[in-house]
């Protein structure tokens, strides 16, 4: 962790300015394992949200559009999944869909309507490196959330720490609200730790701090970004007891069977 008052460039939207003199707790608080239905009317994709829940069942054991390679990485116990799909490896915008199932033997069903997000400015990669401006392709768990604003109603362990979630916008990027809310994507990090945890099990060269965070109207440095109201709805839907996962990458890699 950088010294107090320094700027630490990370693999999220831009940079974090650490100043522990600001108010806010320094650790996550746990919530109960529950499923809270998103208020889709609050988001930018409210059209068609009145369906009232799940639709579009997947074939036995598989999420529609996801091939055997990626599905093999989804734990059997997972009952919730977020799919982030770009049209190709160079795309920096994507489609985000939510999936859930009642139990491990039930088919995957879509929840809500597709959302539009952003990812790394240079697209996607299977070999993410610090600073390459590409988002990592893969399947990762979601085990902790946080932000510079108080918990908006997420059941995930939540780190409310305004002193950490501050932005220092590079090159004039409009990042002021990017870290209002984040969900840590368990790429090169210890699952269950707060998003601010500095540990990088695979080393610093492969990057880290890959998060779901608030859209700042431009591509990211490797994270996945959604409009704030949409992200809040997703956070309220996520349930720790459902072992939520995120599957992210381009269409070809996500759908691969060999």
mmCIF file of C-alpha atoms in Angstrom:
data_model
loop_
_atom_site.group_PDB
_atom_site.id
_atom_site.type_symbol
_atom_site.label_atom_id
_atom_site.label_comp_id
_atom_site.label_asym_id
_atom_site.label_seq_id
_atom_site.Cartn_x
_atom_site.Cartn_y
_atom_site.Cartn_z
ATOM 1 C CA UNK A 1 0.000 0.000 0.000
ATOM 2 C CA UNK A 2 1.309 3.457 -0.855
ATOM 3 C CA UNK A 3 2.182 5.910 1.855
ATOM 4 C CA UNK A 4 -0.487 8.292 3.099
ATOM 5 C CA UNK A 5 -1.001 11.224 0.777
ATOM 6 C CA UNK A 6 0.505 9.526 -2.264
ATOM 7 C CA UNK A 7 -1.237 8.567 -5.482
ATOM 8 C CA UNK A 8 -1.415 4.883 -6.281
ATOM 9 C CA UNK A 9 -2.138 4.022 -9.919
ATOM 10 C CA UNK A 10 -4.268 0.901 -10.076
ATOM 11 C CA UNK A 11 -5.986 -1.291 -12.625
ATOM 12 C CA UNK A 12 -9.379 0.223 -11.986
ATOM 13 C CA UNK A 13 -10.631 3.428 -13.575
ATOM 14 C CA UNK A 14 -7.648 5.585 -12.832
ATOM 15 C CA UNK A 15 -5.857 6.291 -9.586
ATOM 16 C CA UNK A 16 -6.683 6.156 -5.911
ATOM 17 C CA UNK A 17 -5.629 8.965 -3.629
ATOM 18 C CA UNK A 18 -4.987 7.644 -0.141
ATOM 19 C CA UNK A 19 -5.649 10.026 2.718
ATOM 20 C CA UNK A 20 -6.585 8.364 5.986
ATOM 21 C CA UNK A 21 -7.393 11.716 7.544
ATOM 22 C CA UNK A 22 -10.803 11.589 5.802
ATOM 23 C CA UNK A 23 -13.844 10.170 7.510
ATOM 24 C CA UNK A 24 -14.938 6.594 6.963
ATOM 25 C CA UNK A 25 -14.351 3.144 8.350
ATOM 26 C CA UNK A 26 -11.434 1.056 7.152
ATOM 27 C CA UNK A 27 -12.960 -2.385 6.979
ATOM 28 C CA UNK A 28 -15.841 -4.241 5.370
ATOM 29 C CA UNK A 29 -19.117 -4.888 7.131
ATOM 30 C CA UNK A 30 -20.907 -8.142 6.438
ATOM 31 C CA UNK A 31 -24.492 -8.364 5.297
ATOM 32 C CA UNK A 32 -26.857 -11.278 5.418
ATOM 33 C CA UNK A 33 -27.078 -13.742 2.546
ATOM 34 C CA UNK A 34 -30.236 -12.657 0.777
ATOM 35 C CA UNK A 35 -31.501 -11.844 -2.686
ATOM 36 C CA UNK A 36 -32.918 -8.357 -3.160
ATOM 37 C CA UNK A 37 -34.714 -7.813 -6.453
ATOM 38 C CA UNK A 38 -33.323 -4.866 -8.435
ATOM 39 C CA UNK A 39 -35.542 -1.869 -9.057
ATOM 40 C CA UNK A 40 -34.988 -1.867 -12.792
ATOM 41 C CA UNK A 41 -37.235 1.148 -13.221
ATOM 42 C CA UNK A 42 -34.471 3.191 -11.581
ATOM 43 C CA UNK A 43 -31.959 2.298 -14.263
ATOM 44 C CA UNK A 44 -31.450 3.378 -17.865
ATOM 45 C CA UNK A 45 -32.717 0.046 -19.225
ATOM 46 C CA UNK A 46 -36.126 0.083 -17.561
ATOM 47 C CA UNK A 47 -38.005 -0.668 -20.775
ATOM 48 C CA UNK A 48 -39.375 -4.178 -20.595
ATOM 49 C CA UNK A 49 -38.504 -4.513 -16.927
ATOM 50 C CA UNK A 50 -42.085 -5.168 -15.990
ATOM 51 C CA UNK A 51 -41.708 -8.849 -16.743
ATOM 52 C CA UNK A 52 -41.365 -9.351 -13.006
ATOM 53 C CA UNK A 53 -38.399 -11.700 -12.920
ATOM 54 C CA UNK A 54 -36.685 -14.501 -14.731
ATOM 55 C CA UNK A 55 -37.067 -15.617 -18.337
ATOM 56 C CA UNK A 56 -35.067 -17.361 -21.089
ATOM 57 C CA UNK A 57 -33.951 -20.671 -19.615
ATOM 58 C CA UNK A 58 -30.584 -22.117 -20.502
ATOM 59 C CA UNK A 59 -29.955 -25.708 -21.563
ATOM 60 C CA UNK A 60 -29.261 -28.099 -18.712
ATOM 61 C CA UNK A 61 -26.445 -26.698 -16.614
ATOM 62 C CA UNK A 62 -25.400 -23.967 -19.061
ATOM 63 C CA UNK A 63 -25.965 -20.238 -19.355
ATOM 64 C CA UNK A 64 -27.183 -19.374 -22.885
ATOM 65 C CA UNK A 65 -24.324 -18.120 -25.042
ATOM 66 C CA UNK A 66 -21.651 -19.568 -22.749
ATOM 67 C CA UNK A 67 -19.623 -22.479 -24.090
ATOM 68 C CA UNK A 68 -18.260 -25.496 -22.289
ATOM 69 C CA UNK A 69 -14.838 -23.905 -21.687
ATOM 70 C CA UNK A 70 -16.186 -21.084 -19.549
ATOM 71 C CA UNK A 71 -19.022 -23.081 -17.986
ATOM 72 C CA UNK A 72 -16.475 -25.582 -16.685
ATOM 73 C CA UNK A 73 -15.023 -22.766 -14.572
ATOM 74 C CA UNK A 74 -18.336 -21.914 -12.910
ATOM 75 C CA UNK A 75 -18.613 -23.687 -9.542
ATOM 76 C CA UNK A 76 -21.508 -26.099 -9.203
ATOM 77 C CA UNK A 77 -22.679 -24.178 -6.141
ATOM 78 C CA UNK A 78 -23.069 -20.880 -8.017
ATOM 79 C CA UNK A 79 -26.661 -19.667 -8.250
ATOM 80 C CA UNK A 80 -26.018 -16.173 -9.641
ATOM 81 C CA UNK A 81 -23.906 -15.038 -12.591
ATOM 82 C CA UNK A 82 -23.158 -11.809 -14.416
ATOM 83 C CA UNK A 83 -22.162 -12.154 -18.080
ATOM 84 C CA UNK A 84 -20.193 -9.267 -19.622
ATOM 85 C CA UNK A 85 -19.847 -9.771 -23.371
ATOM 86 C CA UNK A 86 -18.035 -7.667 -25.991
ATOM 87 C CA UNK A 87 -18.519 -8.145 -29.715
ATOM 88 C CA UNK A 88 -14.795 -8.851 -30.220
ATOM 89 C CA UNK A 89 -11.463 -8.562 -28.404
ATOM 90 C CA UNK A 90 -11.040 -4.903 -29.374
ATOM 91 C CA UNK A 91 -14.442 -3.766 -28.107
ATOM 92 C CA UNK A 92 -14.549 -1.407 -25.129
ATOM 93 C CA UNK A 93 -18.331 -1.450 -24.731
ATOM 94 C CA UNK A 94 -20.289 -4.548 -23.818
ATOM 95 C CA UNK A 95 -23.609 -6.148 -22.999
ATOM 96 C CA UNK A 96 -24.206 -7.106 -19.366
ATOM 97 C CA UNK A 97 -26.824 -9.694 -18.422
ATOM 98 C CA UNK A 98 -27.817 -11.225 -15.089
ATOM 99 C CA UNK A 99 -28.539 -14.934 -14.614
ATOM 100 C CA UNK A 100 -29.824 -16.930 -11.671
ATOM 101 C CA UNK A 101 -31.166 -20.372 -10.837
ATOM 102 C CA UNK A 102 -33.232 -21.732 -7.987
ATOM 103 C CA UNK A 103 -30.789 -24.513 -7.085
ATOM 104 C CA UNK A 104 -27.827 -26.401 -8.537
ATOM 105 C CA UNK A 105 -30.101 -28.678 -10.587
ATOM 106 C CA UNK A 106 -32.295 -25.916 -12.014
ATOM 107 C CA UNK A 107 -31.713 -24.229 -15.395
ATOM 108 C CA UNK A 108 -30.176 -20.785 -15.550
ATOM 109 C CA UNK A 109 -32.767 -18.047 -16.124
ATOM 110 C CA UNK A 110 -32.181 -14.454 -17.199
ATOM 111 C CA UNK A 111 -33.118 -11.703 -14.764
ATOM 112 C CA UNK A 112 -34.035 -8.186 -15.795
ATOM 113 C CA UNK A 113 -33.041 -6.732 -19.155
ATOM 114 C CA UNK A 114 -29.642 -6.499 -20.868
ATOM 115 C CA UNK A 115 -27.531 -3.506 -19.844
ATOM 116 C CA UNK A 116 -24.780 -1.657 -21.665
ATOM 117 C CA UNK A 117 -21.407 -1.305 -19.948
ATOM 118 C CA UNK A 118 -17.825 -0.301 -20.678
ATOM 119 C CA UNK A 119 -14.545 -2.167 -20.236
ATOM 120 C CA UNK A 120 -10.860 -1.620 -20.951
ATOM 121 C CA UNK A 121 -10.058 1.007 -23.565
ATOM 122 C CA UNK A 122 -8.136 -1.542 -25.662
ATOM 123 C CA UNK A 123 -10.678 -4.334 -25.267
ATOM 124 C CA UNK A 124 -10.122 -7.827 -23.837
ATOM 125 C CA UNK A 125 -7.186 -10.140 -23.218
ATOM 126 C CA UNK A 126 -6.415 -13.591 -21.835
ATOM 127 C CA UNK A 127 -3.049 -12.306 -20.580
ATOM 128 C CA UNK A 128 -3.775 -9.065 -18.752
ATOM 129 C CA UNK A 129 -0.737 -6.969 -17.813
ATOM 130 C CA UNK A 130 -0.636 -3.915 -15.593
ATOM 131 C CA UNK A 131 -1.317 -0.842 -17.716
ATOM 132 C CA UNK A 132 -2.329 -2.638 -20.927
ATOM 133 C CA UNK A 133 -5.804 -1.025 -20.850
ATOM 134 C CA UNK A 134 -7.452 -4.391 -21.538
ATOM 135 C CA UNK A 135 -9.935 -6.238 -19.341
ATOM 136 C CA UNK A 136 -9.114 -9.826 -18.367
ATOM 137 C CA UNK A 137 -11.100 -12.617 -20.001
ATOM 138 C CA UNK A 138 -12.293 -15.279 -17.601
ATOM 139 C CA UNK A 139 -14.617 -16.439 -14.852
ATOM 140 C CA UNK A 140 -14.191 -14.820 -11.448
ATOM 141 C CA UNK A 141 -16.004 -14.829 -8.138
ATOM 142 C CA UNK A 142 -17.595 -11.746 -6.584
ATOM 143 C CA UNK A 143 -17.092 -11.661 -2.834
ATOM 144 C CA UNK A 144 -16.808 -8.048 -1.617
ATOM 145 C CA UNK A 145 -18.010 -4.539 -2.362
ATOM 146 C CA UNK A 146 -17.191 -1.033 -1.196
ATOM 147 C CA UNK A 147 -17.123 2.608 -2.108
ATOM 148 C CA UNK A 148 -16.761 6.228 -1.134
ATOM 149 C CA UNK A 149 -20.492 6.323 -0.337
ATOM 150 C CA UNK A 150 -22.288 4.264 2.337
ATOM 151 C CA UNK A 151 -23.649 0.812 1.511
ATOM 152 C CA UNK A 152 -26.640 1.310 -0.834
ATOM 153 C CA UNK A 153 -28.324 -1.882 0.366
ATOM 154 C CA UNK A 154 -25.950 -4.595 -0.787
ATOM 155 C CA UNK A 155 -25.806 -7.889 1.126
ATOM 156 C CA UNK A 156 -22.158 -8.248 0.106
ATOM 157 C CA UNK A 157 -19.475 -7.486 2.711
ATOM 158 C CA UNK A 158 -19.088 -3.724 2.196
ATOM 159 C CA UNK A 159 -16.070 -1.504 2.794
ATOM 160 C CA UNK A 160 -17.226 2.068 3.358
ATOM 161 C CA UNK A 161 -13.979 4.021 3.213
ATOM 162 C CA UNK A 162 -14.157 7.455 1.602
ATOM 163 C CA UNK A 163 -10.462 7.998 2.353
ATOM 164 C CA UNK A 164 -9.530 5.185 -0.052
ATOM 165 C CA UNK A 165 -12.102 5.482 -2.815
ATOM 166 C CA UNK A 166 -10.972 8.830 -4.190
ATOM 167 C CA UNK A 167 -10.097 9.460 -7.817
ATOM 168 C CA UNK A 168 -7.265 11.354 -9.406
ATOM 169 C CA UNK A 169 -8.378 11.680 -12.990
ATOM 170 C CA UNK A 170 -5.607 11.123 -15.570
ATOM 171 C CA UNK A 171 -5.674 12.970 -18.879
ATOM 172 C CA UNK A 172 -8.795 14.911 -17.997
ATOM 173 C CA UNK A 173 -11.047 11.856 -17.662
ATOM 174 C CA UNK A 174 -14.294 12.581 -15.754
ATOM 175 C CA UNK A 175 -13.707 10.146 -12.885
ATOM 176 C CA UNK A 176 -15.144 12.020 -9.906
ATOM 177 C CA UNK A 177 -17.885 9.467 -9.161
ATOM 178 C CA UNK A 178 -16.269 6.309 -10.540
ATOM 179 C CA UNK A 179 -15.684 4.761 -7.123
ATOM 180 C CA UNK A 180 -18.911 5.808 -5.438
ATOM 181 C CA UNK A 181 -19.656 2.070 -5.492
ATOM 182 C CA UNK A 182 -17.497 -0.888 -6.508
ATOM 183 C CA UNK A 183 -17.757 -4.666 -6.520
ATOM 184 C CA UNK A 184 -14.361 -6.355 -6.476
ATOM 185 C CA UNK A 185 -13.815 -8.890 -9.255
ATOM 186 C CA UNK A 186 -11.641 -11.665 -7.865
ATOM 187 C CA UNK A 187 -8.897 -11.361 -10.471
ATOM 188 C CA UNK A 188 -5.438 -11.580 -8.862
ATOM 189 C CA UNK A 189 -6.792 -10.915 -5.379
ATOM 190 C CA UNK A 190 -7.717 -12.873 -2.271
ATOM 191 C CA UNK A 191 -11.468 -13.602 -2.380
ATOM 192 C CA UNK A 192 -13.430 -12.186 0.506
ATOM 193 C CA UNK A 193 -10.957 -9.419 1.297
ATOM 194 C CA UNK A 194 -12.033 -5.775 1.077
ATOM 195 C CA UNK A 195 -11.533 -4.170 -2.361
ATOM 196 C CA UNK A 196 -8.709 -2.058 -0.914
ATOM 197 C CA UNK A 197 -6.682 -5.135 0.065
ATOM 198 C CA UNK A 198 -3.260 -4.778 -1.634
ATOM 199 C CA UNK A 199 -2.395 -8.490 -1.906
ATOM 200 C CA UNK A 200 -1.709 -9.720 -5.467
ATOM 201 C CA UNK A 201 -1.220 -13.515 -5.348
ATOM 202 C CA UNK A 202 0.042 -13.644 -8.960
ATOM 203 C CA UNK A 203 2.321 -10.635 -8.571
ATOM 204 C CA UNK A 204 1.946 -7.008 -9.585
ATOM 205 C CA UNK A 205 2.942 -7.487 -13.223
ATOM 206 C CA UNK A 206 -0.431 -9.013 -14.124
ATOM 207 C CA UNK A 207 -2.389 -6.117 -12.664
ATOM 208 C CA UNK A 208 -5.147 -5.989 -10.122
ATOM 209 C CA UNK A 209 -7.956 -3.828 -8.734
ATOM 210 C CA UNK A 210 -10.313 -5.045 -11.437
ATOM 211 C CA UNK A 211 -13.751 -3.920 -10.305
ATOM 212 C CA UNK A 212 -17.314 -3.325 -11.312
ATOM 213 C CA UNK A 213 -17.615 0.421 -10.767
ATOM 214 C CA UNK A 214 -19.613 3.480 -11.783
ATOM 215 C CA UNK A 215 -19.440 4.508 -15.436
ATOM 216 C CA UNK A 216 -17.405 7.666 -16.069
ATOM 217 C CA UNK A 217 -18.472 8.138 -19.685
ATOM 218 C CA UNK A 218 -15.270 6.726 -21.126
ATOM 219 C CA UNK A 219 -13.571 3.305 -21.373
ATOM 220 C CA UNK A 220 -11.784 1.991 -18.307
ATOM 221 C CA UNK A 221 -8.256 0.853 -17.525
ATOM 222 C CA UNK A 222 -9.455 -2.752 -17.236
ATOM 223 C CA UNK A 223 -12.565 -2.671 -15.068
ATOM 224 C CA UNK A 224 -16.222 -3.039 -16.054
ATOM 225 C CA UNK A 225 -18.330 0.102 -15.608
ATOM 226 C CA UNK A 226 -22.104 0.567 -15.376
ATOM 227 C CA UNK A 227 -24.273 3.647 -14.772
ATOM 228 C CA UNK A 228 -24.584 4.260 -11.048
ATOM 229 C CA UNK A 229 -28.292 3.473 -10.696
ATOM 230 C CA UNK A 230 -27.797 0.257 -12.641
ATOM 231 C CA UNK A 231 -24.797 -0.782 -10.565
ATOM 232 C CA UNK A 232 -26.733 -0.156 -7.348
ATOM 233 C CA UNK A 233 -29.515 -2.421 -8.619
ATOM 234 C CA UNK A 234 -26.973 -5.137 -9.429
ATOM 235 C CA UNK A 235 -25.401 -4.774 -5.982
ATOM 236 C CA UNK A 236 -28.788 -5.195 -4.320
ATOM 237 C CA UNK A 237 -29.406 -8.326 -6.386
ATOM 238 C CA UNK A 238 -26.107 -9.999 -5.534
ATOM 239 C CA UNK A 239 -26.319 -12.465 -2.660
ATOM 240 C CA UNK A 240 -23.191 -13.940 -1.002
ATOM 241 C CA UNK A 241 -25.026 -17.177 -0.312
ATOM 242 C CA UNK A 242 -25.627 -17.607 -4.061
ATOM 243 C CA UNK A 243 -21.860 -17.757 -4.782
ATOM 244 C CA UNK A 244 -22.095 -15.086 -7.511
ATOM 245 C CA UNK A 245 -19.680 -15.266 -10.432
ATOM 246 C CA UNK A 246 -18.826 -12.950 -13.315
ATOM 247 C CA UNK A 247 -18.045 -14.309 -16.796
ATOM 248 C CA UNK A 248 -16.359 -11.671 -18.932
ATOM 249 C CA UNK A 249 -14.797 -11.408 -22.343
ATOM 250 C CA UNK A 250 -15.631 -11.246 -26.018
ATOM 251 C CA UNK A 251 -18.396 -13.319 -27.610
ATOM 252 C CA UNK A 252 -16.038 -15.793 -29.274
ATOM 253 C CA UNK A 253 -14.131 -16.594 -26.094
ATOM 254 C CA UNK A 254 -17.259 -16.781 -23.955
ATOM 255 C CA UNK A 255 -18.972 -19.182 -26.357
ATOM 256 C CA UNK A 256 -15.975 -21.441 -27.048
ATOM 257 C CA UNK A 257 -16.527 -25.180 -26.695
ATOM 258 C CA UNK A 258 -12.919 -26.303 -27.238
#
